[in-house]
PDB file of C-alpha atoms in Angstrom:
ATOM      1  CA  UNK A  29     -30.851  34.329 -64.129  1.00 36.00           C
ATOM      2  CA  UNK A  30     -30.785  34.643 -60.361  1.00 55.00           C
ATOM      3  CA  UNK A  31     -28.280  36.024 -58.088  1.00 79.00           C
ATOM      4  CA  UNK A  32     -27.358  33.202 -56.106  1.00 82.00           C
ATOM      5  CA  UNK A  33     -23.589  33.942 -55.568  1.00 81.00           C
ATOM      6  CA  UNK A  34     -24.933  36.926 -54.207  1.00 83.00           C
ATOM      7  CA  UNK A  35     -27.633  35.178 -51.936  1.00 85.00           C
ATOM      8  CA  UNK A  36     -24.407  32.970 -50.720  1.00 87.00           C
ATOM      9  CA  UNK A  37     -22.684  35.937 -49.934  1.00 86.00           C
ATOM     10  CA  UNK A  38     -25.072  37.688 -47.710  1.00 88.00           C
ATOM     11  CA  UNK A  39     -25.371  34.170 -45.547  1.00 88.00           C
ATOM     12  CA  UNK A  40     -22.102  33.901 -45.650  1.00 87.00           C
ATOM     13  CA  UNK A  41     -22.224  37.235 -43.894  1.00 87.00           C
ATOM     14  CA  UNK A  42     -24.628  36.789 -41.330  1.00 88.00           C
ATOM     15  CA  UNK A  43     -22.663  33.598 -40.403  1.00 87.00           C
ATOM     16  CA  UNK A  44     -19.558  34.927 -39.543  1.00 84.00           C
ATOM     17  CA  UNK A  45     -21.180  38.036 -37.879  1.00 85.00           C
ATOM     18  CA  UNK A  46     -23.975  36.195 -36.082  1.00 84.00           C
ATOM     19  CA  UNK A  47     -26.258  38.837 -36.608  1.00 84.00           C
ATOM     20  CA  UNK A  48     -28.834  39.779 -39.407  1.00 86.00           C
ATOM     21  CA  UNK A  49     -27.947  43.336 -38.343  1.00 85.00           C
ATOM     22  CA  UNK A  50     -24.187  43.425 -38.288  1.00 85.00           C
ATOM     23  CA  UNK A  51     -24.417  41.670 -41.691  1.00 85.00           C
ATOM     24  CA  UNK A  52     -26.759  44.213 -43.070  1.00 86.00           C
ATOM     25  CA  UNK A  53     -24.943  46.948 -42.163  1.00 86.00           C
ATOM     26  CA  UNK A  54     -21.871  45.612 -43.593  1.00 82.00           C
ATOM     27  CA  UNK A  55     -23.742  44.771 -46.772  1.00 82.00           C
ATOM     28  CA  UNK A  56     -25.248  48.512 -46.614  1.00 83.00           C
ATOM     29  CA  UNK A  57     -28.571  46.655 -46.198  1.00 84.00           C
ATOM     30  CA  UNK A  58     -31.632  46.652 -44.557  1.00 87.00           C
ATOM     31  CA  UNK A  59     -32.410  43.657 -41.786  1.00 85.00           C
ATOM     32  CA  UNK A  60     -35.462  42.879 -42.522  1.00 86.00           C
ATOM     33  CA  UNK A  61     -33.824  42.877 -46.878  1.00 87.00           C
ATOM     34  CA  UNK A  62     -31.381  40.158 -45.246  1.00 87.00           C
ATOM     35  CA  UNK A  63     -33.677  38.047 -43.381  1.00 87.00           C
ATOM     36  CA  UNK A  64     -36.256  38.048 -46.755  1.00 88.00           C
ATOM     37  CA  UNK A  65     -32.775  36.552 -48.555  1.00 88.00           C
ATOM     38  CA  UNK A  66     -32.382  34.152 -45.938  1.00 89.00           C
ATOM     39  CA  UNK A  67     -35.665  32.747 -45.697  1.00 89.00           C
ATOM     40  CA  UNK A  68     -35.743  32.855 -49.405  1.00 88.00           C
ATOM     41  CA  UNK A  69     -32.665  30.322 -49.773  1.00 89.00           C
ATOM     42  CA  UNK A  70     -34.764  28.286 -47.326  1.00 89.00           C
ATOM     43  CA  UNK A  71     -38.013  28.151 -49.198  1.00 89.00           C
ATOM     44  CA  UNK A  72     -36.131  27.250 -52.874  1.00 88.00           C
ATOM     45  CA  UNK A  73     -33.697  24.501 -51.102  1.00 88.00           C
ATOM     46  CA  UNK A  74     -36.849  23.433 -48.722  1.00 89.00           C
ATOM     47  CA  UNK A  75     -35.034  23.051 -45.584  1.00 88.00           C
ATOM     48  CA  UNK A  76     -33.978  25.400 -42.711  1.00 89.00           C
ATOM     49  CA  UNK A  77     -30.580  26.847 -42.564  1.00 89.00           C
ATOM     50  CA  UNK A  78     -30.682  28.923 -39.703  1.00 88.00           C
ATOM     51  CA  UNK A  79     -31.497  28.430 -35.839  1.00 86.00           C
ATOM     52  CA  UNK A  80     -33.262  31.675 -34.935  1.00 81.00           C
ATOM     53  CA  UNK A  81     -33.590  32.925 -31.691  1.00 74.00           C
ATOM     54  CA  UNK A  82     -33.924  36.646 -29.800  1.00 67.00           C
ATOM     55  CA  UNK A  83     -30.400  36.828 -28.816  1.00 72.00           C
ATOM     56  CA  UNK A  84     -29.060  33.788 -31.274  1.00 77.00           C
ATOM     57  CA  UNK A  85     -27.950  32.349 -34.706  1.00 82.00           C
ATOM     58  CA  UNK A  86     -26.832  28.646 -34.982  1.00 84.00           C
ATOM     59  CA  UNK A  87     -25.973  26.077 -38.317  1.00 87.00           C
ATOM     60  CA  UNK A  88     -28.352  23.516 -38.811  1.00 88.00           C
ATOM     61  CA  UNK A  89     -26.799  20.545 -40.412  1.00 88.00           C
ATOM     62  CA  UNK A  90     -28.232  21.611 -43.899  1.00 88.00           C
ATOM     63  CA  UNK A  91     -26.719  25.246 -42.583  1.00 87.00           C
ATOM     64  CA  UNK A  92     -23.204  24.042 -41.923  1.00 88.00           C
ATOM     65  CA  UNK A  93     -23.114  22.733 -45.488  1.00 88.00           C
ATOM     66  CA  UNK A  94     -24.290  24.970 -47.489  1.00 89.00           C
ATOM     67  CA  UNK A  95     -21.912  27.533 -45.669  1.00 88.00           C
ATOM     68  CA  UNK A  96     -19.029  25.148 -46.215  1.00 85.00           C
ATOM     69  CA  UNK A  97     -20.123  25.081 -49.807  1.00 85.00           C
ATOM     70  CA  UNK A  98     -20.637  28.097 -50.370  1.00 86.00           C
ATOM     71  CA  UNK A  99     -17.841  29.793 -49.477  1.00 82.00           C
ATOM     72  CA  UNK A 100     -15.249  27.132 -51.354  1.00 80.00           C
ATOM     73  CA  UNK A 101     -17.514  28.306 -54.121  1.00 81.00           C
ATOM     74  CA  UNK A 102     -17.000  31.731 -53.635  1.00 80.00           C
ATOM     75  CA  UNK A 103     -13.471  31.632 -53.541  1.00 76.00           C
ATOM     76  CA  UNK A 104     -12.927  29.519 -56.559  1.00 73.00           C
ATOM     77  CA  UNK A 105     -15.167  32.352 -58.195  1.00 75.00           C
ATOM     78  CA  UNK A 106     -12.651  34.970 -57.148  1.00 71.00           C
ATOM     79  CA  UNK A 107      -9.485  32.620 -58.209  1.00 66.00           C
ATOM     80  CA  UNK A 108     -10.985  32.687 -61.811  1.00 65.00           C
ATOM     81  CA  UNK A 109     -11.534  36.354 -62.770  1.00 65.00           C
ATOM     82  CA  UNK A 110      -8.177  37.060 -60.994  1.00 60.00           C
ATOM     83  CA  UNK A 111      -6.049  34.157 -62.843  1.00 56.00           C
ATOM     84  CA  UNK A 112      -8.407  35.635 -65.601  1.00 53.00           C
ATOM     85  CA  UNK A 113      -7.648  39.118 -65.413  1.00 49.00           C
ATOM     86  CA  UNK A 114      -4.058  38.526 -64.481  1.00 49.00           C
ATOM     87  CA  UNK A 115      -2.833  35.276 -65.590  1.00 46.00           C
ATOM     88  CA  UNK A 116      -2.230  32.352 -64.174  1.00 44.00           C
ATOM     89  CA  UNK A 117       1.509  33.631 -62.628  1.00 48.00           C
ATOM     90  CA  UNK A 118       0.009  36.070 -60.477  1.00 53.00           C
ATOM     91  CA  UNK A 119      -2.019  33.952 -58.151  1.00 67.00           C
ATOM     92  CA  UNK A 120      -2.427  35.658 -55.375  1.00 76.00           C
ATOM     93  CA  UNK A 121      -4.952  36.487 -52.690  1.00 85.00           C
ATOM     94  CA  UNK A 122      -5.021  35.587 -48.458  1.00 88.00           C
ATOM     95  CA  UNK A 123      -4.425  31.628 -47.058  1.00 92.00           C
ATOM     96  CA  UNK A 124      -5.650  31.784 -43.174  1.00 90.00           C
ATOM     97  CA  UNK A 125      -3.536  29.157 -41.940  1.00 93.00           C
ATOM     98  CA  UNK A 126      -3.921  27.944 -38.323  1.00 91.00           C
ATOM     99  CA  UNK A 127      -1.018  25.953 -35.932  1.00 92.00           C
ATOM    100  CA  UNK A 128       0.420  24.597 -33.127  1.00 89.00           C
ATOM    101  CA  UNK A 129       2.719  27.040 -31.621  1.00 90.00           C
ATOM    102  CA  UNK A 130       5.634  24.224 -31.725  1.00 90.00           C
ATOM    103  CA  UNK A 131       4.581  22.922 -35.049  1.00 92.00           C
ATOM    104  CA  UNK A 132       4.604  26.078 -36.528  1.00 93.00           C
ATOM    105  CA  UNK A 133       7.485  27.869 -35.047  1.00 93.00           C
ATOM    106  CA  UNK A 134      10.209  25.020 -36.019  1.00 93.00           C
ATOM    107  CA  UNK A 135       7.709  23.311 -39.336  1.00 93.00           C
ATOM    108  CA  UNK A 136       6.106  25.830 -40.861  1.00 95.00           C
ATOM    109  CA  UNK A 137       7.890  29.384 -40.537  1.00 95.00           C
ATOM    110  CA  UNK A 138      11.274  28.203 -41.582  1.00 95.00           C
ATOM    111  CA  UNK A 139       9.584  27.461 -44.824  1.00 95.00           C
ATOM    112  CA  UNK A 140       7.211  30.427 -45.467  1.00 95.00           C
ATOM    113  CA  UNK A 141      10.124  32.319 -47.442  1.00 94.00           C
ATOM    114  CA  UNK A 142      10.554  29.858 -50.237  1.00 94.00           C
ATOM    115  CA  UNK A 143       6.882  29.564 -50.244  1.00 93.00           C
ATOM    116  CA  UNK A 144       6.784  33.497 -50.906  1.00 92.00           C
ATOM    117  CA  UNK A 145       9.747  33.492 -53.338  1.00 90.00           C
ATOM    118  CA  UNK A 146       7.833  30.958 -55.578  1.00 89.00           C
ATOM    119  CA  UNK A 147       4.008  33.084 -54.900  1.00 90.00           C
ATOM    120  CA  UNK A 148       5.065  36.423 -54.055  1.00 90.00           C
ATOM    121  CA  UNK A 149       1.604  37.635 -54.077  1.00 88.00           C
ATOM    122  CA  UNK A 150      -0.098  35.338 -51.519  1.00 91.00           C
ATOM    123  CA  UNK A 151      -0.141  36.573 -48.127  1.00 92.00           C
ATOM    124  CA  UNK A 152      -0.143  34.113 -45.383  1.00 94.00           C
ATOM    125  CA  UNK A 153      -2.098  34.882 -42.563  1.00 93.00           C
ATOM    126  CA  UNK A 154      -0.831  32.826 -39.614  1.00 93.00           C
ATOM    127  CA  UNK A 155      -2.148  32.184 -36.156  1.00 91.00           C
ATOM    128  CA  UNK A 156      -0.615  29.792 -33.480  1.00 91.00           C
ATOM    129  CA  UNK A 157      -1.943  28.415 -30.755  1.00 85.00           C
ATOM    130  CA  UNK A 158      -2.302  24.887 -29.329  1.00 80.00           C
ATOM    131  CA  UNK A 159      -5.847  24.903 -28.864  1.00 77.00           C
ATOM    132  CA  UNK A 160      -8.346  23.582 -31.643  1.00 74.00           C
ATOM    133  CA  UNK A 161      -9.854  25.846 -34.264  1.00 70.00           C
ATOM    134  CA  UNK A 162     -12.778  25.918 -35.540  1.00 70.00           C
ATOM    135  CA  UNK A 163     -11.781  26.179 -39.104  1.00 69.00           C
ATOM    136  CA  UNK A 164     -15.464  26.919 -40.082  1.00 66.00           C
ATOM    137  CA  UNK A 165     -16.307  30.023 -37.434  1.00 67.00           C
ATOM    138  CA  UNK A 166     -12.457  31.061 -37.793  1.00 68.00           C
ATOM    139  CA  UNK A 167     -12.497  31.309 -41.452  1.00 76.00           C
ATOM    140  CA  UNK A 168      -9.412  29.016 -41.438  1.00 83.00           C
ATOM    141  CA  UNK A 169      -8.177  27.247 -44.682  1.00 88.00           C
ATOM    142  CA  UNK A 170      -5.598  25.026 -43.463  1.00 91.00           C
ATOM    143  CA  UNK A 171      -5.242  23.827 -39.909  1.00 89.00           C
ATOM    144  CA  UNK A 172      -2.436  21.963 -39.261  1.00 92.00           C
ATOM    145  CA  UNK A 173      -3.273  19.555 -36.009  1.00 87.00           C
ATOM    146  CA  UNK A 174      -1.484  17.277 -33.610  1.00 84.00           C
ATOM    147  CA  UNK A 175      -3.051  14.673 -32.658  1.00 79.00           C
ATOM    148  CA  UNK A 176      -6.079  12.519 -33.166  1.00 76.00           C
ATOM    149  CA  UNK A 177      -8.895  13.785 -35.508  1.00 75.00           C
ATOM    150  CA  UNK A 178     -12.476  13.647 -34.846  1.00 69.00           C
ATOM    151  CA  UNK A 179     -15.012  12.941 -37.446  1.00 56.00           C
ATOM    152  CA  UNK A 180     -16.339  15.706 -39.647  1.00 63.00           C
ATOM    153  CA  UNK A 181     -16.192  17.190 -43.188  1.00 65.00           C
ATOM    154  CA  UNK A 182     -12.913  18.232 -43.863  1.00 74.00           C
ATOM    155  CA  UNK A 183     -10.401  16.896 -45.884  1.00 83.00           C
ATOM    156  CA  UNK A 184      -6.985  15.587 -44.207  1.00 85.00           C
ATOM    157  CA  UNK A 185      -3.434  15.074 -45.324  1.00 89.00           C
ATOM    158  CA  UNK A 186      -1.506  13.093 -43.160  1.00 90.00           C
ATOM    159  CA  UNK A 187       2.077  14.830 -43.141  1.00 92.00           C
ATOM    160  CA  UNK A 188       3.884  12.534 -40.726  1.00 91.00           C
ATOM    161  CA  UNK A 189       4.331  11.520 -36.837  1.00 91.00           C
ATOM    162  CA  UNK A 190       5.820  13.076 -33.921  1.00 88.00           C
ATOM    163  CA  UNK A 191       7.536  11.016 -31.196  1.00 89.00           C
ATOM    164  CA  UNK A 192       6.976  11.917 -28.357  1.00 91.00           C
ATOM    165  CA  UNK A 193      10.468  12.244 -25.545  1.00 93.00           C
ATOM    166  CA  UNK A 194      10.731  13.442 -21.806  1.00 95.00           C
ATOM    167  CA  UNK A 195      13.656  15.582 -21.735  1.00 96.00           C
ATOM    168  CA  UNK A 196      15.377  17.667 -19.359  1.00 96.00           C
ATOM    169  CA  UNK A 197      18.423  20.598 -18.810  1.00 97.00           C
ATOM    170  CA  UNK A 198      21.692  19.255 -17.962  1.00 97.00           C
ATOM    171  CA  UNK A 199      21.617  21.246 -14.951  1.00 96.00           C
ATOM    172  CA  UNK A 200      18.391  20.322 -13.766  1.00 96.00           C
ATOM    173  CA  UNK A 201      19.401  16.594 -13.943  1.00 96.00           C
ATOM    174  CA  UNK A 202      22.797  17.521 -12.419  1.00 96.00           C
ATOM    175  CA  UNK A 203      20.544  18.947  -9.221  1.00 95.00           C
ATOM    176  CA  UNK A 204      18.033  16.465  -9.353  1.00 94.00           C
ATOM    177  CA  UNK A 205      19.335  13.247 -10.428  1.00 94.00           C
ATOM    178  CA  UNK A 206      18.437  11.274 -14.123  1.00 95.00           C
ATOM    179  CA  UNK A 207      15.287   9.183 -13.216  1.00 93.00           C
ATOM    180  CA  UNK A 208      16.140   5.426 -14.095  1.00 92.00           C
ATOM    181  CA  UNK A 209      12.402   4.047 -14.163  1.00 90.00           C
ATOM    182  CA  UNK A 210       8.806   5.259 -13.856  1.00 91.00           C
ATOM    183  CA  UNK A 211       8.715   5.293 -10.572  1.00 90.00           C
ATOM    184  CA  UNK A 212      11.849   8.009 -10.201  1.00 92.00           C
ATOM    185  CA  UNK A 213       9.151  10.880 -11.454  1.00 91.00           C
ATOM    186  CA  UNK A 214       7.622  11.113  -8.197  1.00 90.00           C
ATOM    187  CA  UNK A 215      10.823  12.653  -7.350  1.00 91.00           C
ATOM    188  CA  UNK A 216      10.784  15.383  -9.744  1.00 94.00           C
ATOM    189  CA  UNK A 217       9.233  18.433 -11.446  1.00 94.00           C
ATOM    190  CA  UNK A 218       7.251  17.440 -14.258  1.00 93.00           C
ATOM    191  CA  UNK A 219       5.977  20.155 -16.762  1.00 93.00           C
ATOM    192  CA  UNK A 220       2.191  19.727 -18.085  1.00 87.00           C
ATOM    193  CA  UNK A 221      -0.261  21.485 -20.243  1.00 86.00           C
ATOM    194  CA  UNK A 222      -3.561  22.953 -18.772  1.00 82.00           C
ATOM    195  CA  UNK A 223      -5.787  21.897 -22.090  1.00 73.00           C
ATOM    196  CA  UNK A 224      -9.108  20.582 -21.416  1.00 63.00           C
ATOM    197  CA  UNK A 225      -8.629  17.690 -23.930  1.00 58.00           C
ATOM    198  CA  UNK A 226      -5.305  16.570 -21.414  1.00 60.00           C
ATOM    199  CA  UNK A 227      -5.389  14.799 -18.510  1.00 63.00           C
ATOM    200  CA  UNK A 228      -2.830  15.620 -15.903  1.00 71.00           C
ATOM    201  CA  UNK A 229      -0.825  11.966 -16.384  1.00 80.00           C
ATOM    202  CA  UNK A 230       1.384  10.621 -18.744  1.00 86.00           C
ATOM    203  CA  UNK A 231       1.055   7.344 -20.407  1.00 85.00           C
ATOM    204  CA  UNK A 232       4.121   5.495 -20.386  1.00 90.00           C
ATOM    205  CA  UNK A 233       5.226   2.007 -21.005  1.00 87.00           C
ATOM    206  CA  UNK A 234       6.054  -0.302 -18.048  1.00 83.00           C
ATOM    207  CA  UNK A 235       6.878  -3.749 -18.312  1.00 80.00           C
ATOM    208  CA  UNK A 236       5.603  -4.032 -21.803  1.00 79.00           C
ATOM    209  CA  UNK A 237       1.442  -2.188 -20.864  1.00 85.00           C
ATOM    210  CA  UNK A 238       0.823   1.417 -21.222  1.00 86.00           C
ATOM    211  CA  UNK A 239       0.346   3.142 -17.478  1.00 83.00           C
ATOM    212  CA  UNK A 240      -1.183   6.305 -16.705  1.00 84.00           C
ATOM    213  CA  UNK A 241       1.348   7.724 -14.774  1.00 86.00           C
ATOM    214  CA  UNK A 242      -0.047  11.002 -12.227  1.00 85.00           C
ATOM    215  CA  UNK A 243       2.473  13.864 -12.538  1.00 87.00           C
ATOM    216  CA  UNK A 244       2.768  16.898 -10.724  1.00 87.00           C
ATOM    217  CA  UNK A 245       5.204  20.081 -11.335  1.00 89.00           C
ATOM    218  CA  UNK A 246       5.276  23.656 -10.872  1.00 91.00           C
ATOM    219  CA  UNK A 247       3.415  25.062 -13.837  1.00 90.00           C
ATOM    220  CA  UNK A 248       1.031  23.821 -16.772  1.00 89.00           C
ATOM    221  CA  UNK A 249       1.204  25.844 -19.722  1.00 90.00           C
ATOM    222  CA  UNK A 250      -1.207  25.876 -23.037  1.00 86.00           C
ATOM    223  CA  UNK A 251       1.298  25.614 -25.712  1.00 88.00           C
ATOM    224  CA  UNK A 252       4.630  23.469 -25.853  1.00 89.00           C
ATOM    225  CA  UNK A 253       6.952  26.133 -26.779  1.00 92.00           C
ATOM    226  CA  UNK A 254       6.257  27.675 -22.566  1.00 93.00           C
ATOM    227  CA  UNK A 255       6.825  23.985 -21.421  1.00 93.00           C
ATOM    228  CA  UNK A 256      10.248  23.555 -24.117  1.00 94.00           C
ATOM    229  CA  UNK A 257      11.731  27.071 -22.583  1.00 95.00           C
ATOM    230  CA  UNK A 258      10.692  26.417 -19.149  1.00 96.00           C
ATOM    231  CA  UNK A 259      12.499  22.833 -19.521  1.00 96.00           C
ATOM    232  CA  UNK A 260      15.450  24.715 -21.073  1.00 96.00           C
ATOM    233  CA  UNK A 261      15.502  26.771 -17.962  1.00 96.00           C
ATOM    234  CA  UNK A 262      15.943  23.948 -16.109  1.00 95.00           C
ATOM    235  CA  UNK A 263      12.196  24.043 -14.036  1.00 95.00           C
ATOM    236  CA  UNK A 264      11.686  20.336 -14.707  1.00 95.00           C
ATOM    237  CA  UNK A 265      11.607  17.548 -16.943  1.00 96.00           C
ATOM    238  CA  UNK A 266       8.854  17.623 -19.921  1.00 95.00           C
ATOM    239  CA  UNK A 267       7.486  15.283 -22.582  1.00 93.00           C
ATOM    240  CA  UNK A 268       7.096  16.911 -25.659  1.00 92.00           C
ATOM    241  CA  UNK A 269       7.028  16.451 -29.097  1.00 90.00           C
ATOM    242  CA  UNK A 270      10.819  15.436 -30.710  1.00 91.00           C
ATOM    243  CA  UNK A 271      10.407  17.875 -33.622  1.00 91.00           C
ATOM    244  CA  UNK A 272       9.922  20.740 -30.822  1.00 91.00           C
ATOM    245  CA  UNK A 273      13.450  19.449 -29.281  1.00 94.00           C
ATOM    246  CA  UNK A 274      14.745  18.100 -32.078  1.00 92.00           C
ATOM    247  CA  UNK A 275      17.811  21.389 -32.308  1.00 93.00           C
ATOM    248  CA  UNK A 276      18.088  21.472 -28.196  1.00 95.00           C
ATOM    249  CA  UNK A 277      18.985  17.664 -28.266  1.00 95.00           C
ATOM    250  CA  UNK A 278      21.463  17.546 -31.095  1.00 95.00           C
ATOM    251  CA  UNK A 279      22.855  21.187 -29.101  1.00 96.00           C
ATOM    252  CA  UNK A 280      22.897  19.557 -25.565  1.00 96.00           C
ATOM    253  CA  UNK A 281      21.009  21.715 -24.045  1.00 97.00           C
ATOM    254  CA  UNK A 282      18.603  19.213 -23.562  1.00 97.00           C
ATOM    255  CA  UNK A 283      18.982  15.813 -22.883  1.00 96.00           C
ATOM    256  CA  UNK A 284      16.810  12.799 -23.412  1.00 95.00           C
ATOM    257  CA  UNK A 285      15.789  10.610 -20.231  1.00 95.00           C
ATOM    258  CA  UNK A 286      13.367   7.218 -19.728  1.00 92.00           C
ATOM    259  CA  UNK A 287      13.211   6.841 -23.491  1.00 91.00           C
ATOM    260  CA  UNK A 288      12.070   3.319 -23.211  1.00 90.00           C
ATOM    261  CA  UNK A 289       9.423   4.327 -21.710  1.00 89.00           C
ATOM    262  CA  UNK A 290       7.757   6.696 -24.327  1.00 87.00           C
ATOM    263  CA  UNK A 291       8.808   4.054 -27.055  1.00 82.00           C
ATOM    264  CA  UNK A 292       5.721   3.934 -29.400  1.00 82.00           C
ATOM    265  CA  UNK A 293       4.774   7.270 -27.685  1.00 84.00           C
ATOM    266  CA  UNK A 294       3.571   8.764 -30.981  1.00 87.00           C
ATOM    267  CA  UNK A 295       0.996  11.813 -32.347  1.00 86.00           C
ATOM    268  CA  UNK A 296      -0.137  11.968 -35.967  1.00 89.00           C
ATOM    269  CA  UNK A 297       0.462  15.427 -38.057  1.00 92.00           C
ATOM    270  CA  UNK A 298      -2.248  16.644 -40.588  1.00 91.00           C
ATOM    271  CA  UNK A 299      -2.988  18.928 -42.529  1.00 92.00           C
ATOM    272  CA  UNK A 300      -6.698  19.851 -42.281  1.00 86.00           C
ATOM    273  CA  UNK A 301      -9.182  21.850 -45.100  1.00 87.00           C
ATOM    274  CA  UNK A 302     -12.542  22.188 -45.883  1.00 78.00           C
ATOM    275  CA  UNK A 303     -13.912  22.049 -49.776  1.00 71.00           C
ATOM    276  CA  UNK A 304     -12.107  18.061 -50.413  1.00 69.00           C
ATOM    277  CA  UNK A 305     -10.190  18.672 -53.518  1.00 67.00           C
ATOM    278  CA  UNK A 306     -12.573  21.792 -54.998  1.00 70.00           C
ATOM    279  CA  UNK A 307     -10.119  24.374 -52.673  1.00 79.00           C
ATOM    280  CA  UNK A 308      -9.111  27.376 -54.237  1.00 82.00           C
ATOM    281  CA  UNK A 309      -6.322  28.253 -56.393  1.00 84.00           C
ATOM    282  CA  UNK A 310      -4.075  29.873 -53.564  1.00 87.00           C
ATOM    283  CA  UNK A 311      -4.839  27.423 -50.857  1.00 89.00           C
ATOM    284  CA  UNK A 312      -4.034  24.088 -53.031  1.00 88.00           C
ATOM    285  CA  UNK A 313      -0.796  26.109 -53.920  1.00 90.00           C
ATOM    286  CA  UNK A 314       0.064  26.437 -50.374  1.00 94.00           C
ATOM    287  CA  UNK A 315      -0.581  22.913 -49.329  1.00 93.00           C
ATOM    288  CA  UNK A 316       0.945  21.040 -52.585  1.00 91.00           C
ATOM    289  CA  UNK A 317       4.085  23.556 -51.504  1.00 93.00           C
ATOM    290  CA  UNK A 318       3.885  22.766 -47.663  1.00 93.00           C
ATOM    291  CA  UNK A 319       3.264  18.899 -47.759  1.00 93.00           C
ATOM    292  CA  UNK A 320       6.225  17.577 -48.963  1.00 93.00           C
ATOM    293  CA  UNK A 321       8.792  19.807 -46.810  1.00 93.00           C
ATOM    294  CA  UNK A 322       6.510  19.056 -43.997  1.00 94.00           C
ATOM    295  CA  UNK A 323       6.988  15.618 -44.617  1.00 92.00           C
ATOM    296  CA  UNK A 324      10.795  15.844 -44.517  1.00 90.00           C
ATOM    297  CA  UNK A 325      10.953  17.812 -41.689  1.00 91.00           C
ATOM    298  CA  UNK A 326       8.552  15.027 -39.435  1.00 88.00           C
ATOM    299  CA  UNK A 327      11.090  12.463 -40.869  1.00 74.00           C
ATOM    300  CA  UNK A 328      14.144  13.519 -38.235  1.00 60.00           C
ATOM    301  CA  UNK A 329      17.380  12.522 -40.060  1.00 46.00           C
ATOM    302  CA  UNK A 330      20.210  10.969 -37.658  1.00 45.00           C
TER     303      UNK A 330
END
C-alpha cells in the first residue's frame, strides 16, 4: 500500500512554506527527495499541481484542490485516532478562526467561554481584522465575513444581516448640529474606512433611489471598532454596522441620525469553511455551537 497521506503531507508543506527547501527542512528532508514526491503526485494524478519558477511556487487549479482536499483529509485522519484513542468526549485539537474586528469583539468573544465550558480541550485560535483572508494560504477554518461573497469553493452559512446606521456623540451633534437630510453631511465630519474594496461615498436613499453620496472627514481607519471609538469621541458622525453600536445606542452615548436614509442599508453575515460538510470533528463542533447564538445575536431584540 502506498503512502499517500504522507505524499499529501509533504505538499501540504511546501504549500504553506512556498519553498521545496523550507519544506524539506522542516520535513528533515532532502529538496531534491521533495520535489521527486511532488512530481510523483503529478505523474499518478496526470496533471500539474505546481507553478514552478526560480524564485516562485503557485496553485494550479488542479493544485488548489487537491490542497483543499487534502488537508480536510488530513485532519479528519487526526480527529479519528484521537476520538479513537481518547473517546469521543475529549475532542480536542486547534480551530483557526478568522473575523471582523467589530464582529468578533461584540459576536464572537462574548461567546467563546460557553463554547470552552462545553469543549474544554479545543483551543481557539482567533485573529481579527477587517480585511479578507485567504482562508486557504492562512490556514483558516472558519472565516466569518461581512459582506458580499465572491464565488469559490467554500462552504457558507448565512448567520444573519447587519443594518447598517450613521450615528454620532451627543456632544458632537450638540457642536455641530443633527443633519436633517443628505445634503446636511457636507457640513460635517464623516468617518470612513481606507479598504481597497470601499469607495470613499456612502450610498444612501434619497427620494426613494440609492445615491452615492462623496464624504469627507478627518481620518479613515481599516477596522470599525477605530471608526466606533473615534465616533464615541465625538470626531464625527459614522455609518457602521448596528450590532457594532448596538450597546452605545441603547447607553446614549451614541445617537442615531438620517435613519431614513440608510433604510434597507443592509450587509449579509456568514460563516465561511472549506471541506463542504467533510470538516473535521473540532471545527463542525465550533460552528454547530457558534451558528445559532450568532444568529440571535444578528437578530437585535427591542
Amino acid at each position: 500500500m502506498d503512502n499517500r497521506a504522507g505524499e499529501m503531507q509533504v505538499f501540504q508543506r511546501v504549500v504553506e512554506t512556498g519553498s521545496f527547501s523550507e519544506a524539506a527542512r522542516l520535513l528533515r528532508m532532502t529538496p531534491s527527495t521533495v520535489s521527486k514526491l511532488i512530481s510523483r503526485i503529478e505523474a499518478r494524478l496526470g496533471v500539474r499541481l505546481l507553478e514552478r519558477s526560480t524564485r516562485h511556487l503557485s496553485l494550479t487549479a488542479e493544485g488548489q484542490v487537491y490542497y483543499e482536499r487534502s488537508r480536510v483529509l488530513l485532519a479528519g485522519l487526526e480527529d479519528i485516532e484521537r476520538e479513537l484513542s481518547h473517546g469521543a468526549a475529549s475532542t480536542g485539537g486547534t480551530v483557526r478562526v478568522s473575523a471582523s474586528v467589530g464582529f468578533g469583539i461584540f459576536g464572537v468573544e462574548p461567546l467563546l467561554p460557553a463554547f470552552w465550558h462545553a469543549y474544554p480541550n479545543i483551543t481557539v485560535d482567533l485573529s481579527l481584522s477587517d480585511e479578507i483572508v485567504d482562508l486557504y494560504l492562512d490556514r483558516t477554518d472558519v472565516a466569518f465575513r461581512v459582506g458580499p461573497l465572491s464565488d469559490s469553493g467554500m462552504t457558507a452559512r448565512k448567520l444573519g444581516v447587519a443594518q447598517r446606521k450613521i450615528v454620532a456623540a451627543p456632544g458632537y451633534l450638540a457642536r455641530r448640529g443633527v443633519p436633517a437630510e443628505i445634503a446636511d453631511l457636507a457640513d460635517h465630519s464623516c468617518l470612513g474606512f481606507n479598504f481597497r474594496r470601499v469607495a470613499p461615498v456612502w450610498p444612501l436613499r434619497d427620494s426613494g433611489r440609492i445615491v452615492d453620496r462623496s464624504v469627507t472627514g478627518p481620518m479613515i481607519a481599516n477596522n470599525g471598532e477605530t471608526v466606533r471609538r473615534m465616533a464615541l469621541a465625538g470626531v464625527g458622525l459614522a455609518r457602521i454596522g448596528e450590532f457594532h453600536v448596538r450597546e452605545d445606542l441603547r447607553a446614549g452615548r451614541l445617537v442615531e441620525v438620517l435613519a431614513d436614509a440608510v433604510a434597507g442599508d443592509t450587509e449579509d453575515i456568514h460563516a465561511l469553511f472549506l471541506g463542504g460538510e467533510n470538516i473535521p470533528h473540532r471545527v463542525r463542533a465550533f460552528l454547530d455551537f457558534m451558528t445559532p447564538r450568532l444568529r440571535d445575536f444578528l437578530t437585535p431584540v427591542d
